[in-house]
Each structure stands twice: as C-alpha cells, then as structure tokens.
Short mmCIF file of C-alpha atoms in Angstrom, two decimals:
data_model
loop_
_atom_site.label_atom_id
_atom_site.label_comp_id
_atom_site.label_asym_id
_atom_site.label_seq_id
_atom_site.Cartn_x
_atom_site.Cartn_y
_atom_site.Cartn_z
CA MET M 481 -43.64 -75.14 168.64
CA GLN M 482 -40.47 -73.49 167.63
CA SER M 483 -39.57 -73.11 171.35
CA LEU M 484 -39.75 -76.97 171.47
CA GLY M 485 -37.15 -77.17 168.80
CA ILE M 486 -39.65 -78.09 166.03
CA LYS M 487 -39.06 -76.15 162.90
CA PHE M 488 -41.76 -75.99 160.27
CA GLU M 489 -40.90 -75.82 156.60
CA ARG M 490 -43.05 -73.22 154.57
CA ASP M 491 -45.17 -74.88 151.87
CA GLU M 492 -48.34 -74.61 149.98
CA ILE M 493 -51.15 -77.15 150.67
CA SER M 494 -51.85 -79.08 147.48
CA ALA M 495 -55.17 -80.23 146.38
CA ASP M 496 -54.05 -83.90 146.89
CA TRP M 497 -53.30 -83.15 150.49
CA LEU M 498 -56.46 -81.39 151.14
CA GLU M 499 -58.35 -84.39 149.56
CA GLN M 500 -56.69 -86.66 152.05
CA PHE M 501 -57.38 -84.22 154.88
CA GLU M 502 -61.01 -84.21 154.02
CA GLY M 503 -60.94 -87.89 153.87
CA LEU M 504 -59.51 -88.08 157.36
CA LYS M 505 -62.21 -85.68 158.64
CA ARG M 506 -64.86 -87.97 157.23
CA TYR M 507 -63.08 -90.98 158.90
CA ARG M 508 -63.15 -89.09 162.28
CA ASN M 509 -66.72 -88.16 161.93
CA LYS M 510 -67.70 -91.85 161.15
CA TYR M 511 -65.41 -93.68 163.67
CA GLY M 512 -64.88 -90.94 166.41
CA SER M 513 -61.21 -90.39 166.09
CA CYS M 514 -58.33 -89.87 163.60
CA LEU M 515 -56.65 -93.05 164.60
CA VAL M 516 -56.85 -94.73 161.13
CA ASN M 517 -56.56 -98.50 161.54
CA LYS M 518 -53.82 -99.98 159.31
CA ASP M 519 -56.30 -102.50 157.86
CA PHE M 520 -58.89 -99.87 156.90
CA LYS M 521 -60.00 -100.42 153.31
CA ASN M 522 -58.63 -96.98 152.07
CA GLN M 523 -54.92 -97.84 151.98
CA THR M 524 -54.28 -94.45 150.38
CA LEU M 525 -55.52 -92.69 153.64
CA VAL M 526 -53.81 -95.18 155.85
CA ASN M 527 -50.43 -94.53 154.02
CA TRP M 528 -51.10 -90.80 154.11
CA VAL M 529 -51.65 -90.65 157.77
CA ILE M 530 -48.51 -92.70 158.45
CA GLY M 531 -46.64 -90.22 156.18
CA GLN M 532 -47.89 -87.13 158.10
CA ARG M 533 -46.69 -88.72 161.39
CA LYS M 534 -43.21 -89.46 159.71
CA LEU M 535 -42.96 -85.87 158.49
CA PHE M 536 -43.73 -84.62 161.90
CA VAL M 537 -41.16 -86.75 163.49
CA VAL M 538 -38.46 -85.57 161.27
CA LYS M 539 -39.57 -82.01 161.60
CA LYS M 540 -40.62 -81.64 158.00
CA LEU M 541 -44.35 -81.05 158.32
CA SER M 542 -45.29 -77.48 157.56
CA LYS M 543 -46.84 -75.40 160.27
CA ILE M 544 -50.13 -74.98 158.57
CA LYS M 545 -50.49 -78.72 157.91
CA TYR M 546 -49.57 -79.49 161.61
CA GLU M 547 -52.19 -76.88 162.76
CA LYS M 548 -54.95 -78.26 160.38
CA LEU M 549 -54.30 -81.79 161.48
CA ASP M 550 -53.90 -80.77 165.15
CA SER M 551 -57.28 -78.91 165.01
CA ILE M 552 -59.13 -82.24 164.14
CA GLY M 553 -57.53 -84.26 166.88
CA PHE M 554 -54.84 -86.08 164.77
CA VAL M 555 -53.04 -88.70 166.74
CA TRP M 556 -49.38 -87.84 166.66
CA ASN M 557 -48.13 -90.55 168.95
CA VAL M 558 -50.07 -93.78 168.51
CA PRO M 559 -48.39 -95.76 171.28
CA GLU M 560 -48.83 -92.99 173.81
CA TYR M 561 -52.40 -92.54 172.74
CA VAL M 562 -53.27 -96.34 173.16
CA TRP M 563 -51.39 -96.45 176.52
CA LEU M 564 -53.23 -93.44 177.98
CA GLY M 565 -56.57 -94.94 176.65
CA ASN M 566 -55.89 -98.17 178.42
CA TYR M 567 -54.64 -96.50 181.54
CA ASN M 568 -57.82 -94.39 181.72
CA GLN M 569 -60.01 -97.53 181.31
CA LEU M 570 -58.05 -99.08 184.25
CA ILE M 571 -58.54 -96.11 186.38
CA LYS M 572 -62.34 -96.17 185.63
CA PHE M 573 -62.51 -99.98 186.33
CA TYR M 574 -61.09 -99.49 189.81
CA GLU M 575 -63.17 -96.41 190.67
#
C-alpha cells in the first residue's frame, strides 16, 4: 500500500475498536456483506464503519486495522461497490 502513496500510522488496537470489529463480523455473517446500511438499528456500528472509511481516505487508518477490515471484505468505496453490483446485474440480465 505504501507504493500507492498510502501511509499507515502505527497504533495499537483498542478493546473498543475490536468490539466494533467483532460487531461488523457478526453483521457480515448475518447480512452477507460489510456494507452496513445507514438506517441499521445499531447506530454505533454505523458511525464506526463511516469513521473507518474516513480514516482510510485521509490516510490515517493504521496498517493493522486496514488489514483486519480488508480481510473480512470491508467495503472501502461504497459508490463504486454499488455501481459494480448494478453493472454486474445488468450484464447477467442481458446474457
């Protein structure tokens, strides 16, 4: 990632961060993706997910956090994810 100009800050993973990460894994297991809907009842998780994306964009997400999130299929770019999903559905429709 450093070759892409992304610099990761060194940090320890707090118990609070791990708790939210585990909550995200439970969400993924139940709903099939890490794309947490903004209307989801657990607004703490919603805000945490949004915060992780923001930290990534401004290059302040630690490498270890990035790797943990990426390993479970975290959606980094929601508009791109949605667009690609719609595009793939369109391709299947015309096949």
